[in-house]
Structure formats: structure tokens, C-alpha cells
């Protein structure tokens, strides 16, 4: 039986000044913050795969078997834990057999969801799994339920994971891969209420059960099957979760290991600019990002009612900011800039996921490169790449991967613009495998520093070291010509006196502290 509330942060108490109090209960940690909460998503969309990851063996851009070396190196530095592929909406139109065998013989297709461009299928299963091996991350493959067949999905699992002799395993060998791959995470369709087939939840639930029946464990690693979830941005989201939890139960067991949920931060106005915004948009986007917590609570309450023992994980396999595309770019490619605001959006979201880590199995930022809230932007027609502020937030939070969540009590000041108010401070504390305690703090106040007084209970510390991510303007961002405008720097605004840590938290910042 899990203890639903034991690892959670206490409700935030808000004070209308700049004093913030935290108590870290370092001896009360129970739950692990899975590194999979810091997962990624790469779809055949715009320049995410082609140009972002894949340049082909003959490219002048340094690559290993067609995969960009600079991108692999940067993502490895994040400790990227998993990568979801090939979609998204693309997944329910993708036929995996088109993406194997000699590249010159692979059929093309039209990517109808994303710009109507011709997909040459040069990046297929072998290339994706090569990428995951280069990254040292777990693959999370989303199968085609919407326009594919049960047989096709079953054969994909067999092709990838079966060690013995079989038609699919032999085909894999003919295509140059003797050893099976280890593929654990498997999605059964994507957004099947919309782009994945316009299904009603009752219909999808039956389809899910049928597909799941034939998604056998061909390999040594049992599959972790993820059912398509609702989008919290849409209507009737709760009903989808309710029906799936009710109908995907067989006797005393659930048919899935994870149930997905998507939530994008649009703000009150769809397609608002990614840069060149003012304070109102800062408040709008960050308050919209904080709604992730309400959405999780709503859907988790439904899941808990059906599954009080927590057999089914929530899998937030798409989240992030969604703005207007950059001027002059293909509207179907979803290419947007990424500013300091996105780094704070990521940090606030991580804190929410961490608080619910006892119930969330995985989360995936949309998307890794050149699409929506990207970690990396690559130059079109050139060889440069740039790390975004969001990349740096992911990197600063790496300390929490697989660490023990330390319960903390937070009393935060608030600040407001018009009728939108934000808690000034958000935080996560954890203890890593070596016993070190890490505290990450975010100050959402666009213009004012915050003082944080943090009591350390159940531990002793004698030193503190820190890093700071901030910038001189709200929309500060990195460009190919100015790639380091927003990057972490050393931070000396924290001091320790006995069991009290005092932090002078700069305006619009993320700070990571390591206690020793
Ligand atoms: O991430 C972009 C798209 O957003 C995905 O393809 C889809 O699942 C969602 O609607």
C-alpha cells in the first residue's frame, strides 16, 4: 500500500512580502524521484529528427552513422533518461516497416500532420535505437493504433526484441542487427481521441485491450505498456481518464502499466510570441504552467479511486510551452525560440512532478530539438547549434535524478500583476545516492529578489555551493550569434549558519544548491 501524501510538499502558505520560509525534513524522505520524470520526446515533426538529430552519414556536420555528434554530446550531459519516438500525431500514421532496410529502397510518405512534407524514412527503428544507445537512454516507442494493425504492432515488438529464430528476428538480422534491442516502454497510440483516430474513450479502451493482448513480451524485459491519455487542455479530459481506468481492468489487474496525460502551456492567448513579450505575458505563461498541478491532482484523484494501490502510473508524455512559430518559418514545423521564461516554466513543472513522484512514472518534454519547448536549436542550412535556457534548467535539475525526495514545508510570498498572482518561490529538495542534499529554488518574481530562510531538519551541513540561471531581461534567450547569454553561473548568495540556510534569490531565477 503506498502512502499517498507522505512525500508531498505541504500546501503553500502565501505571504505578501519578500520573506519566504522553508523547512526541509531531511530525515523523512520516502519516495524516489525517478530520472524518467526528466524524459524527452522527439517526433518526425519539422526539424526535430531531420536536421536536429539526423543529418545522414554523408553530411559535413560531424556525425556517427548519420546522427549529429554535437547533439548527442549535449543530451548525454543532461543524463537524458528516455526518449519517446516517433510521435505524437505522427505515430498513428507511421508504418515501421517503411523505415527498415537499405535507405534507398525505403518508401516515402507524406507527413500530413506536420507541414505536408515528404518523409523519406531514412530515420527508422535502427537509427532511433542507435541514437538511444549513443545517448545511453531508454527508448520509449509509441506504436500506431490509429491507422495500423494489431499484427503490425506485434511484429514491431518481435522485430526489435526477440532473441530467437522467427520471421521478424531474422529480418532484423538481415538488416544488420544480430542482437535484439532492449525496449521496455511502449505506447499504444497517441491522442487517439483526436489525431490518433477521433475515438471515443469507450472505443479506444476496447481497442487498447485488443492491441495489448498481442503486445507480448518477446524479449527478456517485460513491456511497460502505456495507454493513450487525455489532454488536460481539452474538454472531457477527466472522462477519458475515468473510462480508461474503469474499462482497462481485467479481473483484478489493469491492462496498462501507465496512463498518459498531456498538458501544454499556451497561456490565455494561443500562439503568443516566444520572445519580445512583457510582464503580463510572463505572469500569464507561468500561472498557466502552474496549472499542471491542478490537472495532475484531478486525474490522479480519478486514478486513485479506481486503483488505490497505485498499480498504474501516470505518464505525462507531452508537456511544455507552445507559442507562435518564429517569423518566416513553416507554421507546421512548430519552431519557436526559448527564453529565460521557459527555464522557469520547466523548473516549476519539475517541482510539481517531483511532488507527485510517488505516482508519476515518466514525463516527456515536447520536444527535444527545434520543436516547441526545445533543449537544442540547430541552424537551418548551417552547422551551428545552441543550448536553450530550458536545456540549462534540465541540466541543473539533473541532481534530482533517482534521488530521494525530501519533504519540505514552504511558506512563500506572492506577487501579482492585475488579477494574476504567483507564489514567488518554488523548490525541490532531495538526497542523492552519495548522501548529498540538493535544493533547487525558483524565484518567479520578474523584478524583485526574494529572501529565503531555510531550516534544515534531520541533517547537518557545513558548506553550500550553488549555481544560478538568470538574465537581465524576461525574454533573454540564446542565439547562434550569442549562444551563452543565458547560462548557469556560480552563485554566492547562499550562506549557512548552524542549521539555517539563508538564500538571497535574485529576481527571475533558478538556483541549484548542493549542501555538504
Ligand atoms: O508535440 C506536438 C503535438 O502535440 C503532438 O504530435 C501531439 O501528440 C500533440 O497534440
CSV table of N, CA and C in Angstrom, one decimal, residues 195-325:
chain,number,residue,atom,x,y,z
A,195,UNK,N,-6.0,13.3,-33.2
A,195,UNK,CA,-5.2,13.0,-34.4
A,195,UNK,C,-5.0,11.5,-34.5
A,196,UNK,N,-5.1,10.7,-33.4
A,196,UNK,CA,-4.9,9.3,-33.5
A,196,UNK,C,-6.2,8.5,-33.8
A,197,UNK,N,-7.2,9.1,-34.4
A,197,UNK,CA,-8.3,8.3,-34.8
A,197,UNK,C,-9.7,8.8,-34.4
A,198,UNK,N,-9.7,9.9,-33.8
A,198,UNK,CA,-11.0,10.6,-33.4
A,198,UNK,C,-11.9,9.6,-32.6
A,199,UNK,N,-11.4,8.9,-31.7
A,199,UNK,CA,-12.1,7.8,-31.0
A,199,UNK,C,-12.8,8.3,-29.7
A,200,UNK,N,-13.9,7.7,-29.4
A,200,UNK,CA,-14.5,7.9,-28.1
A,200,UNK,C,-13.7,7.1,-27.1
A,201,UNK,N,-13.7,7.4,-25.8
A,201,UNK,CA,-12.9,6.7,-24.8
A,201,UNK,C,-13.3,5.2,-24.7
A,202,UNK,N,-14.6,5.0,-24.9
A,202,UNK,CA,-15.1,3.6,-24.7
A,202,UNK,C,-14.5,2.7,-25.9
A,203,UNK,N,-14.5,3.3,-27.1
A,203,UNK,CA,-13.9,2.6,-28.2
A,203,UNK,C,-12.4,2.4,-28.1
A,204,UNK,N,-11.7,3.5,-27.7
A,204,UNK,CA,-10.3,3.3,-27.5
A,204,UNK,C,-10.0,2.3,-26.5
A,205,UNK,N,-10.7,2.3,-25.4
A,205,UNK,CA,-10.4,1.3,-24.3
A,205,UNK,C,-10.5,-0.1,-24.8
A,206,UNK,N,-11.5,-0.4,-25.7
A,206,UNK,CA,-11.6,-1.7,-26.2
A,206,UNK,C,-10.5,-2.0,-27.2
A,207,UNK,N,-10.2,-1.0,-28.0
A,207,UNK,CA,-9.0,-1.2,-28.9
A,207,UNK,C,-7.7,-1.4,-28.2
A,208,UNK,N,-7.6,-0.6,-27.1
A,208,UNK,CA,-6.4,-0.8,-26.3
A,208,UNK,C,-6.2,-2.2,-25.8
A,209,UNK,N,-7.3,-2.7,-25.3
A,209,UNK,CA,-7.3,-4.1,-24.7
A,209,UNK,C,-7.0,-5.1,-25.8
A,210,UNK,N,-7.5,-4.9,-27.0
A,210,UNK,CA,-7.2,-5.8,-28.1
A,210,UNK,C,-5.7,-5.8,-28.5
A,211,UNK,N,-5.2,-4.6,-28.7
A,211,UNK,CA,-3.8,-4.4,-29.0
A,211,UNK,C,-2.9,-5.0,-27.9
A,212,UNK,N,-3.2,-4.6,-26.7
A,212,UNK,CA,-2.4,-5.0,-25.6
A,212,UNK,C,-2.3,-6.6,-25.5
A,213,UNK,N,-3.4,-7.2,-25.8
A,213,UNK,CA,-3.3,-8.7,-25.7
A,213,UNK,C,-2.2,-9.3,-26.6
A,214,UNK,N,-1.9,-8.7,-27.7
A,214,UNK,CA,-0.9,-9.3,-28.6
A,214,UNK,C,0.4,-8.6,-28.5
A,215,UNK,N,0.5,-7.6,-27.6
A,215,UNK,CA,1.8,-7.0,-27.4
A,215,UNK,C,2.6,-7.9,-26.4
A,216,UNK,N,3.1,-9.0,-26.9
A,216,UNK,CA,3.7,-10.0,-26.0
A,216,UNK,C,5.1,-9.5,-25.5
A,217,UNK,N,5.5,-10.2,-24.5
A,217,UNK,CA,6.9,-10.0,-24.1
A,217,UNK,C,7.8,-10.9,-24.9
A,218,UNK,N,8.3,-10.4,-26.0
A,218,UNK,CA,9.2,-11.2,-26.8
A,218,UNK,C,10.6,-11.2,-26.2
A,219,UNK,N,10.9,-10.2,-25.5
A,219,UNK,CA,12.3,-10.1,-25.0
A,219,UNK,C,12.4,-10.4,-23.6
A,220,UNK,N,13.6,-10.3,-23.0
A,220,UNK,CA,13.8,-10.6,-21.6
A,220,UNK,C,13.1,-9.5,-20.7
A,221,UNK,N,13.0,-8.3,-21.3
A,221,UNK,CA,12.4,-7.2,-20.5
A,221,UNK,C,10.9,-7.1,-20.7
A,222,UNK,N,10.1,-7.3,-19.6
A,222,UNK,CA,8.7,-7.2,-19.9
A,222,UNK,C,8.3,-5.8,-20.3
A,223,UNK,N,7.4,-5.7,-21.2
A,223,UNK,CA,7.0,-4.4,-21.7
A,223,UNK,C,6.3,-3.6,-20.6
A,224,UNK,N,6.5,-2.3,-20.6
A,224,UNK,CA,5.7,-1.4,-19.8
A,224,UNK,C,4.8,-0.6,-20.8
A,225,UNK,N,3.5,-1.0,-20.7
A,225,UNK,CA,2.6,-0.6,-21.7
A,225,UNK,C,1.9,0.7,-21.3
A,226,UNK,N,1.9,1.7,-22.1
A,226,UNK,CA,1.3,3.0,-21.8
A,226,UNK,C,0.0,3.2,-22.7
A,227,UNK,N,-1.1,3.4,-22.0
A,227,UNK,CA,-2.4,3.7,-22.8
A,227,UNK,C,-2.4,5.2,-23.0
A,228,UNK,N,-3.0,5.5,-24.2
A,228,UNK,CA,-3.2,6.9,-24.6
A,228,UNK,C,-4.0,7.6,-23.5
A,229,UNK,N,-3.6,8.8,-23.2
A,229,UNK,CA,-4.4,9.6,-22.2
A,229,UNK,C,-5.1,10.8,-22.8
A,230,UNK,N,-5.6,11.5,-21.8
A,230,UNK,CA,-6.4,12.7,-22.2
A,230,UNK,C,-5.4,13.9,-22.4
A,231,UNK,N,-5.8,15.0,-22.9
A,231,UNK,CA,-5.1,16.2,-22.8
A,231,UNK,C,-5.8,17.1,-21.9
A,232,UNK,N,-5.1,17.6,-20.9
A,232,UNK,CA,-5.7,18.4,-19.9
A,232,UNK,C,-6.1,19.8,-20.5
A,233,UNK,N,-5.6,20.1,-21.7
A,233,UNK,CA,-6.1,21.3,-22.4
A,233,UNK,C,-7.5,21.2,-23.0
A,234,UNK,N,-7.9,20.0,-23.1
A,234,UNK,CA,-9.2,19.8,-23.9
A,234,UNK,C,-10.4,19.6,-23.0
A,235,UNK,N,-11.5,19.5,-23.6
A,235,UNK,CA,-12.7,19.2,-22.9
A,235,UNK,C,-12.9,17.8,-22.6
A,236,UNK,N,-13.6,17.4,-21.6
A,236,UNK,CA,-13.9,16.0,-21.3
A,236,UNK,C,-12.6,15.2,-21.0
A,237,UNK,N,-11.6,15.9,-20.5
A,237,UNK,CA,-10.3,15.2,-20.2
A,237,UNK,C,-10.6,14.2,-19.1
A,238,UNK,N,-11.3,14.6,-18.1
A,238,UNK,CA,-11.5,13.7,-16.9
A,238,UNK,C,-12.2,12.5,-17.3
A,239,UNK,N,-13.2,12.7,-18.2
A,239,UNK,CA,-14.0,11.5,-18.6
A,239,UNK,C,-13.1,10.4,-19.3
A,240,UNK,N,-12.1,10.9,-20.1
A,240,UNK,CA,-11.2,9.9,-20.8
A,240,UNK,C,-10.5,9.1,-19.7
A,241,UNK,N,-10.0,9.8,-18.7
A,241,UNK,CA,-9.2,9.0,-17.7
A,241,UNK,C,-10.1,8.1,-16.9
A,242,UNK,N,-11.3,8.6,-16.6
A,242,UNK,CA,-12.3,7.8,-15.9
A,242,UNK,C,-12.6,6.5,-16.7
A,243,UNK,N,-12.9,6.6,-18.0
A,243,UNK,CA,-13.4,5.5,-18.8
A,243,UNK,C,-12.2,4.5,-18.9
A,244,UNK,N,-11.0,5.0,-19.1
A,244,UNK,CA,-9.8,4.1,-19.3
A,244,UNK,C,-9.6,3.4,-18.0
A,245,UNK,N,-9.6,4.0,-16.9
A,245,UNK,CA,-9.4,3.3,-15.6
A,245,UNK,C,-10.5,2.3,-15.4
A,246,UNK,N,-11.7,2.6,-15.8
A,246,UNK,CA,-12.8,1.7,-15.5
A,246,UNK,C,-12.7,0.5,-16.4
A,247,UNK,N,-12.5,0.7,-17.7
A,247,UNK,CA,-12.6,-0.3,-18.7
A,247,UNK,C,-11.3,-1.1,-19.0
A,248,UNK,N,-10.2,-0.6,-18.6
A,248,UNK,CA,-9.0,-1.3,-18.9
A,248,UNK,C,-8.5,-2.1,-17.7
A,249,UNK,N,-9.5,-2.7,-17.0
A,249,UNK,CA,-9.2,-3.5,-15.9
A,249,UNK,C,-9.7,-4.9,-16.3
A,250,UNK,N,-8.9,-5.9,-16.1
A,250,UNK,CA,-9.3,-7.3,-16.3
A,250,UNK,C,-9.2,-8.0,-15.1
A,251,UNK,N,-10.3,-8.5,-14.5
A,251,UNK,CA,-10.4,-9.1,-13.2
A,251,UNK,C,-9.7,-8.2,-12.2
A,252,UNK,N,-8.7,-8.6,-11.5
A,252,UNK,CA,-8.1,-7.8,-10.5
A,252,UNK,C,-6.8,-7.1,-11.0
A,253,UNK,N,-6.6,-7.1,-12.4
A,253,UNK,CA,-5.4,-6.5,-12.9
A,253,UNK,C,-5.8,-5.4,-13.9
A,254,UNK,N,-4.9,-4.4,-14.0
A,254,UNK,CA,-5.1,-3.4,-15.1
A,254,UNK,C,-4.3,-3.9,-16.3
A,255,UNK,N,-4.8,-3.4,-17.5
A,255,UNK,CA,-4.2,-3.8,-18.7
A,255,UNK,C,-3.1,-2.9,-19.1
A,256,UNK,N,-2.8,-1.9,-18.3
A,256,UNK,CA,-1.7,-1.0,-18.7
A,256,UNK,C,-0.9,-0.7,-17.4
A,257,UNK,N,0.4,-0.4,-17.7
A,257,UNK,CA,1.3,0.0,-16.6
A,257,UNK,C,1.3,1.5,-16.4
A,258,UNK,N,1.0,2.2,-17.5
A,258,UNK,CA,0.9,3.7,-17.4
A,258,UNK,C,-0.3,4.2,-18.2
A,259,UNK,N,-0.8,5.3,-17.7
A,259,UNK,CA,-1.9,6.0,-18.4
A,259,UNK,C,-1.3,7.4,-18.7
A,260,UNK,N,-1.4,7.8,-20.0
A,260,UNK,CA,-0.8,9.1,-20.3
A,260,UNK,C,-1.7,10.3,-20.0
A,261,UNK,N,-1.0,11.4,-19.9
A,261,UNK,CA,-1.7,12.7,-19.8
A,261,UNK,C,-0.9,13.8,-20.5
A,262,UNK,N,-1.5,14.6,-21.3
A,262,UNK,CA,-0.7,15.7,-22.0
A,262,UNK,C,-1.2,17.0,-21.4
A,263,UNK,N,-0.3,17.9,-21.2
A,263,UNK,CA,-0.7,19.3,-20.9
A,263,UNK,C,0.3,20.3,-21.5
A,264,UNK,N,-0.1,21.2,-22.3
A,264,UNK,CA,0.7,22.2,-22.9
A,264,UNK,C,0.4,23.6,-22.3
A,265,UNK,N,1.4,24.4,-22.1
A,265,UNK,CA,1.3,25.7,-21.6
A,265,UNK,C,1.1,26.7,-22.8
A,266,UNK,N,-0.1,27.1,-23.0
A,266,UNK,CA,-0.4,28.0,-24.1
A,266,UNK,C,-0.5,29.5,-23.5
A,267,UNK,N,-0.9,29.6,-22.3
A,267,UNK,CA,-1.3,30.9,-21.8
A,267,UNK,C,-2.7,31.2,-22.2
A,268,UNK,N,-3.2,32.3,-21.8
A,268,UNK,CA,-4.6,32.6,-22.2
A,268,UNK,C,-4.8,32.9,-23.6
A,269,UNK,N,-3.7,33.3,-24.3
A,269,UNK,CA,-3.8,33.6,-25.7
A,269,UNK,C,-3.0,32.6,-26.5
A,270,UNK,N,-3.7,31.8,-27.4
A,270,UNK,CA,-2.9,30.8,-28.2
A,270,UNK,C,-1.9,31.5,-29.1
A,271,UNK,N,-0.8,30.8,-29.3
A,271,UNK,CA,0.2,31.3,-30.3
A,271,UNK,C,0.7,32.7,-29.9
A,272,UNK,N,1.0,32.9,-28.6
A,272,UNK,CA,1.6,34.2,-28.2
A,272,UNK,C,3.1,34.1,-28.5
A,273,UNK,N,3.8,35.3,-28.6
A,273,UNK,CA,5.2,35.2,-29.0
A,273,UNK,C,6.1,34.6,-28.0
A,274,UNK,N,7.1,33.9,-28.5
A,274,UNK,CA,8.1,33.2,-27.6
A,274,UNK,C,9.1,34.2,-27.0
A,275,UNK,N,9.3,35.3,-27.7
A,275,UNK,CA,10.2,36.4,-27.1
A,275,UNK,C,9.5,37.7,-27.4
A,276,UNK,N,10.1,38.8,-26.9
A,276,UNK,CA,9.5,40.1,-27.2
A,276,UNK,C,8.2,40.4,-26.4
A,277,UNK,N,8.1,39.7,-25.3
A,277,UNK,CA,6.9,39.9,-24.5
A,277,UNK,C,7.2,40.7,-23.3
A,278,UNK,N,6.1,41.2,-22.6
A,278,UNK,CA,6.3,42.0,-21.4
A,278,UNK,C,5.9,41.2,-20.1
A,279,UNK,N,5.7,42.0,-19.1
A,279,UNK,CA,5.4,41.3,-17.8
A,279,UNK,C,4.1,40.6,-17.8
A,280,UNK,N,3.1,41.1,-18.5
A,280,UNK,CA,1.8,40.4,-18.5
A,280,UNK,C,1.9,39.0,-19.0
A,281,UNK,N,2.7,38.9,-20.1
A,281,UNK,CA,2.8,37.5,-20.6
A,281,UNK,C,3.7,36.6,-19.7
A,282,UNK,N,4.6,37.2,-19.0
A,282,UNK,CA,5.3,36.4,-18.0
A,282,UNK,C,4.4,35.8,-17.0
A,283,UNK,N,3.5,36.7,-16.4
A,283,UNK,CA,2.5,36.1,-15.4
A,283,UNK,C,1.6,35.1,-16.1
A,284,UNK,N,1.2,35.5,-17.3
A,284,UNK,CA,0.2,34.6,-17.9
A,284,UNK,C,0.8,33.2,-18.1
A,285,UNK,N,2.0,33.1,-18.7
A,285,UNK,CA,2.5,31.8,-19.0
A,285,UNK,C,2.9,31.0,-17.7
A,286,UNK,N,3.5,31.7,-16.8
A,286,UNK,CA,3.9,31.0,-15.6
A,286,UNK,C,2.7,30.5,-14.8
A,287,UNK,N,1.7,31.3,-14.7
A,287,UNK,CA,0.5,30.9,-14.0
A,287,UNK,C,-0.2,29.7,-14.7
A,288,UNK,N,-0.1,29.8,-16.0
A,288,UNK,CA,-0.7,28.7,-16.8
A,288,UNK,C,0.1,27.4,-16.6
A,289,UNK,N,1.5,27.5,-16.5
A,289,UNK,CA,2.3,26.4,-16.3
A,289,UNK,C,2.0,25.7,-14.9
A,290,UNK,N,1.7,26.6,-13.9
A,290,UNK,CA,1.4,26.1,-12.6
A,290,UNK,C,0.1,25.3,-12.5
A,291,UNK,N,-0.7,25.5,-13.5
A,291,UNK,CA,-2.0,24.7,-13.6
A,291,UNK,C,-1.7,23.2,-13.8
A,292,UNK,N,-0.5,22.9,-14.1
A,292,UNK,CA,-0.1,21.4,-14.2
A,292,UNK,C,-0.5,20.7,-12.9
A,293,UNK,N,-0.3,21.4,-11.8
A,293,UNK,CA,-0.5,20.7,-10.5
A,293,UNK,C,-2.0,20.4,-10.4
A,294,UNK,N,-2.9,21.3,-10.7
A,294,UNK,CA,-4.3,21.1,-10.6
A,294,UNK,C,-4.7,19.9,-11.5
A,295,UNK,N,-4.2,19.9,-12.7
A,295,UNK,CA,-4.5,18.9,-13.7
A,295,UNK,C,-4.1,17.5,-13.2
A,296,UNK,N,-2.9,17.5,-12.6
A,296,UNK,CA,-2.4,16.2,-12.1
A,296,UNK,C,-3.3,15.7,-11.0
A,297,UNK,N,-3.6,16.6,-10.1
A,297,UNK,CA,-4.4,16.2,-8.9
A,297,UNK,C,-5.8,15.7,-9.4
A,298,UNK,N,-6.4,16.4,-10.4
A,298,UNK,CA,-7.7,16.0,-10.9
A,298,UNK,C,-7.6,14.5,-11.4
A,299,UNK,N,-6.6,14.3,-12.3
A,299,UNK,CA,-6.5,13.0,-12.9
A,299,UNK,C,-6.0,11.9,-11.9
A,300,UNK,N,-5.1,12.3,-11.0
A,300,UNK,CA,-4.7,11.3,-10.1
A,300,UNK,C,-5.8,10.9,-9.1
A,301,UNK,N,-6.7,11.8,-8.8
A,301,UNK,CA,-7.8,11.5,-7.9
A,301,UNK,C,-8.7,10.4,-8.6
A,302,UNK,N,-8.9,10.6,-9.9
A,302,UNK,CA,-9.6,9.5,-10.6
A,302,UNK,C,-8.9,8.2,-10.6
A,303,UNK,N,-7.6,8.3,-10.9
A,303,UNK,CA,-6.8,7.0,-10.9
A,303,UNK,C,-6.8,6.4,-9.5
A,304,UNK,N,-6.6,7.2,-8.5
A,304,UNK,CA,-6.6,6.7,-7.1
A,304,UNK,C,-7.9,6.0,-6.7
A,305,UNK,N,-9.0,6.6,-7.2
A,305,UNK,CA,-10.3,6.0,-6.9
A,305,UNK,C,-10.4,4.6,-7.5
A,306,UNK,N,-9.9,4.4,-8.7
A,306,UNK,CA,-10.0,3.1,-9.3
A,306,UNK,C,-8.9,2.2,-8.9
A,307,UNK,N,-7.8,2.8,-8.5
A,307,UNK,CA,-6.5,2.0,-8.3
A,307,UNK,C,-5.8,2.5,-7.1
A,308,UNK,N,-6.4,2.3,-5.9
A,308,UNK,CA,-5.9,2.9,-4.7
A,308,UNK,C,-4.5,2.4,-4.4
A,309,UNK,N,-4.1,1.2,-4.9
A,309,UNK,CA,-2.8,0.7,-4.6
A,309,UNK,C,-1.7,1.2,-5.6
A,310,UNK,N,-2.1,2.0,-6.5
A,310,UNK,CA,-1.1,2.6,-7.4
A,310,UNK,C,-0.4,1.7,-8.4
A,311,UNK,N,-1.2,0.8,-9.0
A,311,UNK,CA,-0.6,-0.1,-10.0
A,311,UNK,C,-0.3,0.6,-11.3
A,312,UNK,N,-1.1,1.5,-11.6
A,312,UNK,CA,-1.0,2.2,-12.9
A,312,UNK,C,-0.3,3.6,-12.6
A,313,UNK,N,0.8,3.8,-13.3
A,313,UNK,CA,1.4,5.1,-13.2
A,313,UNK,C,0.8,6.2,-14.1
A,314,UNK,N,0.9,7.4,-13.7
A,314,UNK,CA,0.6,8.5,-14.6
A,314,UNK,C,1.9,8.7,-15.5
A,315,UNK,N,1.7,8.9,-16.8
A,315,UNK,CA,2.8,9.2,-17.7
A,315,UNK,C,2.5,10.5,-18.4
A,316,UNK,N,3.2,11.5,-18.1
A,316,UNK,CA,2.9,12.8,-18.7
A,316,UNK,C,3.8,12.9,-19.9
A,317,UNK,N,3.4,12.3,-21.0
A,317,UNK,CA,4.4,12.1,-22.1
A,317,UNK,C,4.4,13.2,-23.1
A,318,UNK,N,3.7,14.3,-22.8
A,318,UNK,CA,3.9,15.5,-23.6
A,318,UNK,C,3.6,16.7,-22.7
A,319,UNK,N,4.5,17.6,-22.5
A,319,UNK,CA,4.3,18.8,-21.8
A,319,UNK,C,5.3,19.9,-22.3
A,320,UNK,N,5.0,21.1,-22.0
A,320,UNK,CA,5.9,22.2,-22.4
A,320,UNK,C,5.1,23.4,-22.9
A,321,UNK,N,5.9,24.4,-23.3
A,321,UNK,CA,5.3,25.7,-23.8
A,321,UNK,C,5.0,25.5,-25.3
A,322,UNK,N,3.9,26.2,-25.7
A,322,UNK,CA,3.5,26.2,-27.1
A,322,UNK,C,3.2,27.6,-27.5
A,323,UNK,N,4.1,28.2,-28.3
A,323,UNK,CA,4.0,29.6,-28.7
A,323,UNK,C,3.7,29.7,-30.2
A,324,UNK,N,3.7,31.0,-30.7
A,324,UNK,CA,3.7,31.2,-32.2
A,324,UNK,C,5.0,30.7,-32.7
A,325,UNK,N,5.0,30.3,-34.0
A,325,UNK,CA,6.3,29.9,-34.6
A,325,UNK,C,7.1,31.1,-34.9
